[in-house]
Amino acid sequence: MSWTKKDLLGLEYLSKEELELILATAESFKEISSREIKKVPALRGKTVVNLFYEPSTRTRVSFEVAAKRLSADVINIATETSSVKKGETLIDTGTNIQALKADVIVIRHNYSGAANMLARHLDISVVNAGDGWHEHPTQALLDIFTLKEKVGKIEGLNVSIVGDIAHSRVARSDIWGLTKLGAKVTVCAPKILIPEGIEHMGVRVTHNIDEAMRNADAINVLRMQFERDEKAVFPQQLEYFKTYGITLERLEKAKKDIVVMHPGPINRGIEMSSEVADGKNSVILEQVTNGIAVRMAVLFLVAQVADSKKNEFTH
Ligand code: CP
């Protein structure tokens, strides 16, 4: 199959075949990062703009590294020092970046749907780097890529997602991606952190961490997003660690080869202990490394489509 979308907005909108195409493309790009000269000319002459309205380390840096490995020019816009501070709207910012002849905008925004809205107004590609509580598609793609690399398949795996499901764009993207690829997904958290009706996304719900870990081939442990806790609904940190935190003791009762993932940044001693985060089952830093190949694949695929649409228009 060939890729036909100019944007990557969420895994909800992708078919199983499209997910597999991104993963296969990422696999072919991964080797480039181990070369002495870590660069190919695939996006030479293209400009990628990172437009981040929220803080980020992993996503912003790995999109920049990915674009540079493909020989694109990269511009990072820190909204704190841009005209956003003077009240410019998201659409105006986007159309101005398009007028400056950028080819791809990678956007992180605190509002759910911000990337979708921008994509509707622009002819150039838009890649969602996390929007509110909606989706974080490239995070889920790198989670899935890492899990597949580790276990050899996704179909039939038992994957438990533990933590703040209610406020997590990573959880939503992981659920869409994993279920489309045939994994059996369980979500585990206190009642207050599980959105009502989540079962309709094809997942099992438990509030018991030992049950979530019992038959799991992998656990993806989510960050407690204390900065979003405006109504102080989150459980006490120590209480949470006691009831849901991933410890060596809990890991010993799970499958021996259980894969432990976390999208980062980790709250050590809250979602998991340092022994687990840095232990033999953890693939957390491999996830970060794989983010480069996955984001290279996404930038490459969407840029090709935006290009062919431009050609259709001019001929
Ligand atoms: N996982 C993730 O999105 O991390 P950053 O916020 O550092 O980009």
PDB file of C-alpha atoms and ligand atoms in Angstrom:
ATOM      1  CA  MET A   1       0.000   0.000   0.000  1.00  0.00           C
ATOM      2  CA  SER A   2       1.077   3.611  -0.398  1.00  0.00           C
ATOM      3  CA  TRP A   3       0.672   6.487   2.071  1.00  0.00           C
ATOM      4  CA  THR A   4      -1.978   9.050   1.065  1.00  0.00           C
ATOM      5  CA  LYS A   5      -2.379  11.419   4.049  1.00  0.00           C
ATOM      6  CA  LYS A   6      -0.710  14.838   4.145  1.00  0.00           C
ATOM      7  CA  ASP A   7      -1.057  14.976   7.959  1.00  0.00           C
ATOM      8  CA  LEU A   8      -0.630  12.727  10.951  1.00  0.00           C
ATOM      9  CA  LEU A   9      -3.249  13.808  13.480  1.00  0.00           C
ATOM     10  CA  GLY A  10      -4.052  10.681  15.456  1.00  0.00           C
ATOM     11  CA  LEU A  11      -4.006   6.883  15.315  1.00  0.00           C
ATOM     12  CA  GLU A  12      -7.818   6.887  15.433  1.00  0.00           C
ATOM     13  CA  TYR A  13      -7.774   7.973  11.780  1.00  0.00           C
ATOM     14  CA  LEU A  14      -5.321   5.302  10.534  1.00  0.00           C
ATOM     15  CA  SER A  15      -5.999   1.803   9.248  1.00  0.00           C
ATOM     16  CA  LYS A  16      -4.056  -1.264  10.375  1.00  0.00           C
ATOM     17  CA  GLU A  17      -2.251  -1.188   7.017  1.00  0.00           C
ATOM     18  CA  GLU A  18      -1.251   2.464   7.452  1.00  0.00           C
ATOM     19  CA  LEU A  19       0.088   1.735  10.946  1.00  0.00           C
ATOM     20  CA  GLU A  20       2.080  -1.177   9.550  1.00  0.00           C
ATOM     21  CA  LEU A  21       3.462   1.022   6.766  1.00  0.00           C
ATOM     22  CA  ILE A  22       4.744   3.616   9.266  1.00  0.00           C
ATOM     23  CA  LEU A  23       6.337   0.862  11.390  1.00  0.00           C
ATOM     24  CA  ALA A  24       7.993  -0.745   8.353  1.00  0.00           C
ATOM     25  CA  THR A  25       9.281   2.641   7.146  1.00  0.00           C
ATOM     26  CA  ALA A  26      10.653   3.357  10.641  1.00  0.00           C
ATOM     27  CA  GLU A  27      12.405  -0.019  10.637  1.00  0.00           C
ATOM     28  CA  SER A  28      14.135   0.844   7.365  1.00  0.00           C
ATOM     29  CA  PHE A  29      15.209   4.253   8.765  1.00  0.00           C
ATOM     30  CA  LYS A  30      16.489   2.969  12.123  1.00  0.00           C
ATOM     31  CA  GLU A  31      19.838   1.809  10.757  1.00  0.00           C
ATOM     32  CA  ILE A  32      20.735   5.345   9.593  1.00  0.00           C
ATOM     33  CA  SER A  33      21.280   6.431  13.214  1.00  0.00           C
ATOM     34  CA  SER A  34      24.055   3.854  13.674  1.00  0.00           C
ATOM     35  CA  ARG A  35      26.042   5.040  10.622  1.00  0.00           C
ATOM     36  CA  GLU A  36      29.135   7.175  11.017  1.00  0.00           C
ATOM     37  CA  ILE A  37      27.436   9.887   8.957  1.00  0.00           C
ATOM     38  CA  LYS A  38      23.874   9.773  10.254  1.00  0.00           C
ATOM     39  CA  LYS A  39      22.202  11.489   7.326  1.00  0.00           C
ATOM     40  CA  VAL A  40      20.301  10.704   4.111  1.00  0.00           C
ATOM     41  CA  PRO A  41      19.035  13.230   1.548  1.00  0.00           C
ATOM     42  CA  ALA A  42      15.366  12.122   1.646  1.00  0.00           C
ATOM     43  CA  LEU A  43      14.001  15.545   2.716  1.00  0.00           C
ATOM     44  CA  ARG A  44      16.748  17.780   1.356  1.00  0.00           C
ATOM     45  CA  GLY A  45      15.315  21.201   0.519  1.00  0.00           C
ATOM     46  CA  LYS A  46      12.321  20.740   2.851  1.00  0.00           C
ATOM     47  CA  THR A  47      11.697  22.852   5.938  1.00  0.00           C
ATOM     48  CA  VAL A  48      10.217  21.438   9.134  1.00  0.00           C
ATOM     49  CA  VAL A  49       8.917  23.860  11.776  1.00  0.00           C
ATOM     50  CA  ASN A  50       8.542  22.682  15.377  1.00  0.00           C
ATOM     51  CA  LEU A  51       5.739  24.763  16.902  1.00  0.00           C
ATOM     52  CA  PHE A  52       5.481  23.858  20.585  1.00  0.00           C
ATOM     53  CA  TYR A  53       2.974  25.599  22.851  1.00  0.00           C
ATOM     54  CA  GLU A  54       3.809  23.243  25.739  1.00  0.00           C
ATOM     55  CA  PRO A  55       7.116  22.094  27.254  1.00  0.00           C
ATOM     56  CA  SER A  56       8.805  19.042  25.743  1.00  0.00           C
ATOM     57  CA  THR A  57      12.209  17.379  25.813  1.00  0.00           C
ATOM     58  CA  ARG A  58      11.907  13.998  24.072  1.00  0.00           C
ATOM     59  CA  THR A  59       9.359  14.830  21.368  1.00  0.00           C
ATOM     60  CA  ARG A  60      10.787  18.200  20.314  1.00  0.00           C
ATOM     61  CA  VAL A  61      14.404  17.036  20.247  1.00  0.00           C
ATOM     62  CA  SER A  62      13.642  13.788  18.468  1.00  0.00           C
ATOM     63  CA  PHE A  63      11.553  15.538  15.782  1.00  0.00           C
ATOM     64  CA  GLU A  64      14.503  17.888  15.257  1.00  0.00           C
ATOM     65  CA  VAL A  65      17.004  15.016  15.114  1.00  0.00           C
ATOM     66  CA  ALA A  66      14.692  13.054  12.789  1.00  0.00           C
ATOM     67  CA  ALA A  67      14.278  15.971  10.376  1.00  0.00           C
ATOM     68  CA  LYS A  68      18.041  16.636  10.353  1.00  0.00           C
ATOM     69  CA  ARG A  69      18.832  12.944   9.707  1.00  0.00           C
ATOM     70  CA  LEU A  70      16.636  13.318   6.591  1.00  0.00           C
ATOM     71  CA  SER A  71      18.560  16.514   5.625  1.00  0.00           C
ATOM     72  CA  ALA A  72      15.592  18.856   6.145  1.00  0.00           C
ATOM     73  CA  ASP A  73      16.087  22.362   7.515  1.00  0.00           C
ATOM     74  CA  VAL A  74      14.560  22.723  10.974  1.00  0.00           C
ATOM     75  CA  ILE A  75      13.183  25.796  12.709  1.00  0.00           C
ATOM     76  CA  ASN A  76      12.111  25.664  16.362  1.00  0.00           C
ATOM     77  CA  ILE A  77       9.516  28.189  17.462  1.00  0.00           C
ATOM     78  CA  ALA A  78       9.311  28.755  21.203  1.00  0.00           C
ATOM     79  CA  THR A  79       5.871  30.284  21.644  1.00  0.00           C
ATOM     80  CA  GLU A  80       7.120  32.222  24.694  1.00  0.00           C
ATOM     81  CA  THR A  81       9.301  34.363  22.400  1.00  0.00           C
ATOM     82  CA  SER A  82       7.089  34.410  19.294  1.00  0.00           C
ATOM     83  CA  SER A  83       4.158  36.609  18.212  1.00  0.00           C
ATOM     84  CA  VAL A  84       1.848  34.130  19.971  1.00  0.00           C
ATOM     85  CA  LYS A  85       2.687  36.246  23.035  1.00  0.00           C
ATOM     86  CA  LYS A  86       1.165  39.268  21.227  1.00  0.00           C
ATOM     87  CA  GLY A  87      -2.118  37.418  20.822  1.00  0.00           C
ATOM     88  CA  GLU A  88      -1.691  35.899  17.344  1.00  0.00           C
ATOM     89  CA  THR A  89      -4.157  33.063  16.746  1.00  0.00           C
ATOM     90  CA  LEU A  90      -3.058  29.525  15.999  1.00  0.00           C
ATOM     91  CA  ILE A  91      -4.484  29.716  12.465  1.00  0.00           C
ATOM     92  CA  ASP A  92      -2.704  33.020  11.758  1.00  0.00           C
ATOM     93  CA  THR A  93       0.557  31.580  13.081  1.00  0.00           C
ATOM     94  CA  GLY A  94       0.060  28.512  10.852  1.00  0.00           C
ATOM     95  CA  THR A  95      -0.815  30.431   7.682  1.00  0.00           C
ATOM     96  CA  ASN A  96       2.212  32.703   8.222  1.00  0.00           C
ATOM     97  CA  ILE A  97       4.515  29.695   8.608  1.00  0.00           C
ATOM     98  CA  GLN A  98       2.993  28.338   5.382  1.00  0.00           C
ATOM     99  CA  ALA A  99       3.590  31.712   3.684  1.00  0.00           C
ATOM    100  CA  LEU A 100       7.235  31.388   4.750  1.00  0.00           C
ATOM    101  CA  LYS A 101       7.297  28.218   2.595  1.00  0.00           C
ATOM    102  CA  ALA A 102       7.704  25.632   5.333  1.00  0.00           C
ATOM    103  CA  ASP A 103       6.714  22.112   4.307  1.00  0.00           C
ATOM    104  CA  VAL A 104       5.764  20.503   7.632  1.00  0.00           C
ATOM    105  CA  ILE A 105       4.524  21.931  10.939  1.00  0.00           C
ATOM    106  CA  VAL A 106       5.006  19.717  13.987  1.00  0.00           C
ATOM    107  CA  ILE A 107       2.656  21.040  16.642  1.00  0.00           C
ATOM    108  CA  ARG A 108       2.236  20.442  20.368  1.00  0.00           C
ATOM    109  CA  HIS A 109      -0.676  22.273  21.928  1.00  0.00           C
ATOM    110  CA  ASN A 110      -2.587  22.212  25.191  1.00  0.00           C
ATOM    111  CA  TYR A 111      -5.968  22.196  23.392  1.00  0.00           C
ATOM    112  CA  SER A 112      -7.420  18.904  22.161  1.00  0.00           C
ATOM    113  CA  GLY A 113      -8.109  19.232  18.433  1.00  0.00           C
ATOM    114  CA  ALA A 114      -5.548  22.010  17.814  1.00  0.00           C
ATOM    115  CA  ALA A 115      -3.602  19.913  15.265  1.00  0.00           C
ATOM    116  CA  ASN A 116      -6.809  18.877  13.448  1.00  0.00           C
ATOM    117  CA  MET A 117      -7.938  22.500  13.219  1.00  0.00           C
ATOM    118  CA  LEU A 118      -4.566  23.655  11.864  1.00  0.00           C
ATOM    119  CA  ALA A 119      -4.486  20.847   9.282  1.00  0.00           C
ATOM    120  CA  ARG A 120      -7.934  21.881   7.959  1.00  0.00           C
ATOM    121  CA  HIS A 121      -6.652  25.415   7.289  1.00  0.00           C
ATOM    122  CA  LEU A 122      -3.291  24.561   5.678  1.00  0.00           C
ATOM    123  CA  ASP A 123      -2.071  22.878   2.496  1.00  0.00           C
ATOM    124  CA  ILE A 124       1.257  21.948   4.082  1.00  0.00           C
ATOM    125  CA  SER A 125       1.622  18.901   6.352  1.00  0.00           C
ATOM    126  CA  VAL A 126       0.697  19.013  10.022  1.00  0.00           C
ATOM    127  CA  VAL A 127       2.021  16.434  12.486  1.00  0.00           C
ATOM    128  CA  ASN A 128       0.428  16.191  15.914  1.00  0.00           C
ATOM    129  CA  ALA A 129       3.104  16.082  18.632  1.00  0.00           C
ATOM    130  CA  GLY A 130       0.463  15.915  21.387  1.00  0.00           C
ATOM    131  CA  ASP A 131      -2.779  17.910  21.697  1.00  0.00           C
ATOM    132  CA  GLY A 132      -4.442  18.278  25.082  1.00  0.00           C
ATOM    133  CA  TRP A 133      -6.008  15.007  26.217  1.00  0.00           C
ATOM    134  CA  HIS A 134      -6.711  13.935  22.619  1.00  0.00           C
ATOM    135  CA  GLU A 135      -3.772  12.098  20.981  1.00  0.00           C
ATOM    136  CA  HIS A 136       0.013  11.792  20.906  1.00  0.00           C
ATOM    137  CA  PRO A 137       0.310   9.585  17.821  1.00  0.00           C
ATOM    138  CA  THR A 138       4.092   9.471  17.406  1.00  0.00           C
ATOM    139  CA  GLN A 139       4.509   8.495  21.084  1.00  0.00           C
ATOM    140  CA  ALA A 140       2.156   5.541  20.592  1.00  0.00           C
ATOM    141  CA  LEU A 141       3.914   4.604  17.351  1.00  0.00           C
ATOM    142  CA  LEU A 142       7.290   4.512  19.098  1.00  0.00           C
ATOM    143  CA  ASP A 143       5.767   2.524  21.996  1.00  0.00           C
ATOM    144  CA  ILE A 144       4.392  -0.016  19.515  1.00  0.00           C
ATOM    145  CA  PHE A 145       7.630  -0.053  17.471  1.00  0.00           C
ATOM    146  CA  THR A 146       9.673  -0.740  20.638  1.00  0.00           C
ATOM    147  CA  LEU A 147       7.313  -3.458  21.846  1.00  0.00           C
ATOM    148  CA  LYS A 148       7.339  -5.163  18.445  1.00  0.00           C
ATOM    149  CA  GLU A 149      11.136  -4.974  18.334  1.00  0.00           C
ATOM    150  CA  LYS A 150      11.340  -6.540  21.808  1.00  0.00           C
ATOM    151  CA  VAL A 151       8.698  -9.287  21.498  1.00  0.00           C
ATOM    152  CA  GLY A 152       8.556  -9.786  17.723  1.00  0.00           C
ATOM    153  CA  LYS A 153       4.819  -9.107  17.294  1.00  0.00           C
ATOM    154  CA  ILE A 154       1.875  -7.061  18.549  1.00  0.00           C
ATOM    155  CA  GLU A 155      -1.041  -9.338  17.592  1.00  0.00           C
ATOM    156  CA  GLY A 156      -2.292 -11.305  20.592  1.00  0.00           C
ATOM    157  CA  LEU A 157      -0.123  -9.534  23.199  1.00  0.00           C
ATOM    158  CA  ASN A 158      -1.628  -8.566  26.554  1.00  0.00           C
ATOM    159  CA  VAL A 159      -0.737  -4.936  27.179  1.00  0.00           C
ATOM    160  CA  SER A 160      -1.718  -3.098  30.360  1.00  0.00           C
ATOM    161  CA  ILE A 161      -1.744   0.686  30.471  1.00  0.00           C
ATOM    162  CA  VAL A 162      -1.433   1.855  34.056  1.00  0.00           C
ATOM    163  CA  GLY A 163      -1.994   5.328  35.476  1.00  0.00           C
ATOM    164  CA  ASP A 164      -3.754   8.529  34.614  1.00  0.00           C
ATOM    165  CA  ILE A 165      -5.848   7.262  31.686  1.00  0.00           C
ATOM    166  CA  ALA A 166      -8.351  10.133  31.999  1.00  0.00           C
ATOM    167  CA  HIS A 167      -5.911  12.924  31.184  1.00  0.00           C
ATOM    168  CA  SER A 168      -3.600  10.973  28.894  1.00  0.00           C
ATOM    169  CA  ARG A 169      -3.293  11.567  25.160  1.00  0.00           C
ATOM    170  CA  VAL A 170      -0.691   8.768  25.143  1.00  0.00           C
ATOM    171  CA  ALA A 171      -3.249   6.297  26.527  1.00  0.00           C
ATOM    172  CA  ARG A 172      -5.763   7.204  23.813  1.00  0.00           C
ATOM    173  CA  SER A 173      -3.234   6.868  20.980  1.00  0.00           C
ATOM    174  CA  ASP A 174      -1.829   3.628  22.439  1.00  0.00           C
ATOM    175  CA  ILE A 175      -5.317   2.136  22.703  1.00  0.00           C
ATOM    176  CA  TRP A 176      -6.179   3.013  19.086  1.00  0.00           C
ATOM    177  CA  GLY A 177      -2.875   1.697  17.754  1.00  0.00           C
ATOM    178  CA  LEU A 178      -2.544  -1.450  19.852  1.00  0.00           C
ATOM    179  CA  THR A 179      -6.145  -2.620  19.385  1.00  0.00           C
ATOM    180  CA  LYS A 180      -6.008  -2.037  15.605  1.00  0.00           C
ATOM    181  CA  LEU A 181      -2.883  -4.210  15.500  1.00  0.00           C
ATOM    182  CA  GLY A 182      -4.593  -6.998  17.478  1.00  0.00           C
ATOM    183  CA  ALA A 183      -3.260  -6.540  21.031  1.00  0.00           C
ATOM    184  CA  LYS A 184      -5.534  -7.099  24.040  1.00  0.00           C
ATOM    185  CA  VAL A 185      -5.429  -3.913  26.092  1.00  0.00           C
ATOM    186  CA  THR A 186      -6.245  -3.498  29.786  1.00  0.00           C
ATOM    187  CA  VAL A 187      -6.371  -0.102  31.480  1.00  0.00           C
ATOM    188  CA  CYS A 188      -5.702   0.161  35.200  1.00  0.00           C
ATOM    189  CA  ALA A 189      -6.134   3.152  37.524  1.00  0.00           C
ATOM    190  CA  PRO A 190      -8.230   4.418  40.400  1.00  0.00           C
ATOM    191  CA  LYS A 191     -11.866   5.040  39.323  1.00  0.00           C
ATOM    192  CA  ILE A 192     -11.318   8.819  39.213  1.00  0.00           C
ATOM    193  CA  LEU A 193      -8.582   8.446  36.564  1.00  0.00           C
ATOM    194  CA  ILE A 194     -10.587   6.199  34.186  1.00  0.00           C
ATOM    195  CA  PRO A 195     -12.920   8.023  31.758  1.00  0.00           C
ATOM    196  CA  GLU A 196     -16.476   6.781  31.650  1.00  0.00           C
ATOM    197  CA  GLY A 197     -17.237   4.516  28.674  1.00  0.00           C
ATOM    198  CA  ILE A 198     -13.599   3.706  27.875  1.00  0.00           C
ATOM    199  CA  GLU A 199     -14.697   0.059  27.383  1.00  0.00           C
ATOM    200  CA  HIS A 200     -16.203   1.209  24.057  1.00  0.00           C
ATOM    201  CA  MET A 201     -12.625   1.613  22.788  1.00  0.00           C
ATOM    202  CA  GLY A 202     -12.250  -2.173  23.119  1.00  0.00           C
ATOM    203  CA  VAL A 203     -10.296  -2.293  26.383  1.00  0.00           C
ATOM    204  CA  ARG A 204     -10.754  -4.142  29.673  1.00  0.00           C
ATOM    205  CA  VAL A 205     -10.844  -2.043  32.837  1.00  0.00           C
ATOM    206  CA  THR A 206      -9.423  -3.000  36.229  1.00  0.00           C
ATOM    207  CA  HIS A 207      -8.676  -1.024  39.357  1.00  0.00           C
ATOM    208  CA  ASN A 208      -6.327  -3.700  40.689  1.00  0.00           C
ATOM    209  CA  ILE A 209      -2.674  -3.376  39.712  1.00  0.00           C
ATOM    210  CA  ASP A 210      -1.792  -7.010  40.499  1.00  0.00           C
ATOM    211  CA  GLU A 211      -4.583  -8.163  38.195  1.00  0.00           C
ATOM    212  CA  ALA A 212      -3.394  -5.776  35.456  1.00  0.00           C
ATOM    213  CA  MET A 213       0.130  -7.193  35.701  1.00  0.00           C
ATOM    214  CA  ARG A 214      -0.705 -10.887  36.132  1.00  0.00           C
ATOM    215  CA  ASN A 215      -0.816 -11.971  32.466  1.00  0.00           C
ATOM    216  CA  ALA A 216       0.639  -8.872  30.885  1.00  0.00           C
ATOM    217  CA  ASP A 217       3.349  -9.172  28.227  1.00  0.00           C
ATOM    218  CA  ALA A 218       3.950  -5.440  28.621  1.00  0.00           C
ATOM    219  CA  ILE A 219       2.944  -2.579  30.881  1.00  0.00           C
ATOM    220  CA  ASN A 220       2.959   1.021  29.781  1.00  0.00           C
ATOM    221  CA  VAL A 221       3.119   3.170  32.900  1.00  0.00           C
ATOM    222  CA  LEU A 222       1.753   6.683  32.433  1.00  0.00           C
ATOM    223  CA  ARG A 223       2.923   9.851  34.078  1.00  0.00           C
ATOM    224  CA  MET A 224       0.741  11.481  36.715  1.00  0.00           C
ATOM    225  CA  GLN A 225       0.098  14.887  35.147  1.00  0.00           C
ATOM    226  CA  PHE A 226       0.106  16.948  38.325  1.00  0.00           C
ATOM    227  CA  GLU A 227       0.426  20.181  36.314  1.00  0.00           C
ATOM    228  CA  ARG A 228      -3.077  19.594  34.837  1.00  0.00           C
ATOM    229  CA  ASP A 229      -4.697  18.873  38.210  1.00  0.00           C
ATOM    230  CA  GLU A 230      -6.688  22.099  38.483  1.00  0.00           C
ATOM    231  CA  LYS A 231      -9.440  20.567  40.600  1.00  0.00           C
ATOM    232  CA  ALA A 232      -7.060  18.590  42.861  1.00  0.00           C
ATOM    233  CA  VAL A 233      -8.691  15.278  41.912  1.00  0.00           C
ATOM    234  CA  PHE A 234      -5.472  13.266  41.875  1.00  0.00           C
ATOM    235  CA  PRO A 235      -4.819  10.807  44.665  1.00  0.00           C
ATOM    236  CA  GLN A 236      -2.122  11.600  47.210  1.00  0.00           C
ATOM    237  CA  GLN A 237       1.291  10.786  45.714  1.00  0.00           C
ATOM    238  CA  LEU A 238       2.399   8.344  48.419  1.00  0.00           C
ATOM    239  CA  GLU A 239      -0.975   6.664  48.494  1.00  0.00           C
ATOM    240  CA  TYR A 240      -0.851   6.286  44.698  1.00  0.00           C
ATOM    241  CA  PHE A 241       2.625   4.713  44.796  1.00  0.00           C
ATOM    242  CA  LYS A 242       1.506   2.269  47.497  1.00  0.00           C
ATOM    243  CA  THR A 243      -1.570   1.169  45.535  1.00  0.00           C
ATOM    244  CA  TYR A 244      -0.498   1.470  41.877  1.00  0.00           C
ATOM    245  CA  GLY A 245       3.266   2.120  41.780  1.00  0.00           C
ATOM    246  CA  ILE A 246       5.359  -0.431  39.893  1.00  0.00           C
ATOM    247  CA  THR A 247       7.915  -1.885  42.301  1.00  0.00           C
ATOM    248  CA  LEU A 248      10.367  -4.806  42.070  1.00  0.00           C
ATOM    249  CA  GLU A 249       8.077  -6.744  44.397  1.00  0.00           C
ATOM    250  CA  ARG A 250       5.133  -6.332  41.997  1.00  0.00           C
ATOM    251  CA  LEU A 251       7.346  -7.091  38.991  1.00  0.00           C
ATOM    252  CA  GLU A 252       8.474 -10.389  40.540  1.00  0.00           C
ATOM    253  CA  LYS A 253       4.855 -11.621  40.466  1.00  0.00           C
ATOM    254  CA  ALA A 254       4.501 -10.765  36.746  1.00  0.00           C
ATOM    255  CA  LYS A 255       5.757 -12.651  33.656  1.00  0.00           C
ATOM    256  CA  LYS A 256       9.570 -12.931  33.775  1.00  0.00           C
ATOM    257  CA  ASP A 257      10.048 -11.084  30.469  1.00  0.00           C
ATOM    258  CA  ILE A 258       7.357  -8.441  30.977  1.00  0.00           C
ATOM    259  CA  VAL A 259       8.298  -5.302  29.020  1.00  0.00           C
ATOM    260  CA  VAL A 260       8.147  -2.129  31.128  1.00  0.00           C
ATOM    261  CA  MET A 261       7.489   1.090  29.193  1.00  0.00           C
ATOM    262  CA  HIS A 262       6.975   4.719  30.180  1.00  0.00           C
ATOM    263  CA  PRO A 263       6.580   7.672  27.777  1.00  0.00           C
ATOM    264  CA  GLY A 264       8.491   9.999  30.101  1.00  0.00           C
ATOM    265  CA  PRO A 265       9.110  12.207  31.916  1.00  0.00           C
ATOM    266  CA  ILE A 266       9.001   9.787  34.878  1.00  0.00           C
ATOM    267  CA  ASN A 267       7.924  10.789  38.373  1.00  0.00           C
ATOM    268  CA  ARG A 268      10.264   8.379  40.167  1.00  0.00           C
ATOM    269  CA  GLY A 269       8.779   6.991  43.369  1.00  0.00           C
ATOM    270  CA  ILE A 270       5.247   7.832  42.232  1.00  0.00           C
ATOM    271  CA  GLU A 271       4.479   5.807  39.086  1.00  0.00           C
ATOM    272  CA  MET A 272       7.397   3.414  39.492  1.00  0.00           C
ATOM    273  CA  SER A 273      10.488   2.905  41.612  1.00  0.00           C
ATOM    274  CA  SER A 274      13.930   3.774  40.264  1.00  0.00           C
ATOM    275  CA  GLU A 275      14.897   0.060  40.456  1.00  0.00           C
ATOM    276  CA  VAL A 276      12.120  -0.694  37.948  1.00  0.00           C
ATOM    277  CA  ALA A 277      12.744   2.366  35.747  1.00  0.00           C
ATOM    278  CA  ASP A 278      16.435   1.455  35.415  1.00  0.00           C
ATOM    279  CA  GLY A 279      15.978  -2.322  35.696  1.00  0.00           C
ATOM    280  CA  LYS A 280      16.345  -5.188  33.226  1.00  0.00           C
ATOM    281  CA  ASN A 281      12.707  -5.187  32.063  1.00  0.00           C
ATOM    282  CA  SER A 282      12.696  -1.468  31.297  1.00  0.00           C
ATOM    283  CA  VAL A 283      12.861  -0.323  27.656  1.00  0.00           C
ATOM    284  CA  ILE A 284      12.285   3.334  28.494  1.00  0.00           C
ATOM    285  CA  LEU A 285      15.466   4.662  26.875  1.00  0.00           C
ATOM    286  CA  GLU A 286      15.016   2.347  23.876  1.00  0.00           C
ATOM    287  CA  GLN A 287      11.620   4.010  23.396  1.00  0.00           C
ATOM    288  CA  VAL A 288      13.354   7.385  23.282  1.00  0.00           C
ATOM    289  CA  THR A 289      15.908   6.159  20.723  1.00  0.00           C
ATOM    290  CA  ASN A 290      13.188   4.583  18.572  1.00  0.00           C
ATOM    291  CA  GLY A 291      11.355   7.919  18.557  1.00  0.00           C
ATOM    292  CA  ILE A 292      13.907   9.131  16.003  1.00  0.00           C
ATOM    293  CA  ALA A 293      13.223   6.372  13.445  1.00  0.00           C
ATOM    294  CA  VAL A 294       9.455   6.602  13.933  1.00  0.00           C
ATOM    295  CA  ARG A 295       9.455  10.389  13.495  1.00  0.00           C
ATOM    296  CA  MET A 296      11.738  10.105  10.449  1.00  0.00           C
ATOM    297  CA  ALA A 297       9.145   7.746   8.945  1.00  0.00           C
ATOM    298  CA  VAL A 298       6.244  10.077   9.702  1.00  0.00           C
ATOM    299  CA  LEU A 299       7.988  13.207   8.365  1.00  0.00           C
ATOM    300  CA  PHE A 300       9.066  11.342   5.236  1.00  0.00           C
ATOM    301  CA  LEU A 301       5.604   9.918   4.490  1.00  0.00           C
ATOM    302  CA  VAL A 302       3.562  13.080   5.061  1.00  0.00           C
ATOM    303  CA  ALA A 303       6.004  15.311   3.163  1.00  0.00           C
ATOM    304  CA  GLN A 304       5.769  13.078   0.064  1.00  0.00           C
ATOM    305  CA  VAL A 305       1.987  13.438   0.007  1.00  0.00           C
ATOM    306  CA  ALA A 306       1.987  17.222   0.487  1.00  0.00           C
ATOM    307  CA  ASP A 307       4.469  17.359  -2.422  1.00  0.00           C
ATOM    308  CA  SER A 308       2.322  15.265  -4.756  1.00  0.00           C
ATOM    309  CA  LYS A 309      -0.778  17.365  -3.895  1.00  0.00           C
ATOM    310  CA  LYS A 310       1.214  20.526  -4.727  1.00  0.00           C
ATOM    311  CA  ASN A 311       2.163  18.984  -8.095  1.00  0.00           C
ATOM    312  CA  GLU A 312      -1.451  18.040  -8.854  1.00  0.00           C
ATOM    313  CA  PHE A 313      -2.395  21.690  -8.320  1.00  0.00           C
ATOM    314  CA  THR A 314       0.340  23.179 -10.501  1.00  0.00           C
ATOM    315  CA  HIS A 315      -0.055  20.786 -13.507  1.00  0.00           C
TER     316      HIS A 315
HETATM  317  N1   CP B   1       6.789  11.580  26.043  1.00  0.00           N
HETATM  318  C1   CP B   1       6.812  12.908  25.786  1.00  0.00           C
HETATM  319  O1   CP B   1       5.957  13.434  25.073  1.00  0.00           O
HETATM  320  O2   CP B   1       7.835  13.573  26.386  1.00  0.00           O
HETATM  321  P1   CP B   1       8.115  15.141  26.205  1.00  0.00           P
HETATM  322  O3   CP B   1       6.992  15.879  26.892  1.00  0.00           O
HETATM  323  O4   CP B   1       9.444  15.384  26.855  1.00  0.00           O
HETATM  324  O5   CP B   1       8.116  15.442  24.737  1.00  0.00           O
END
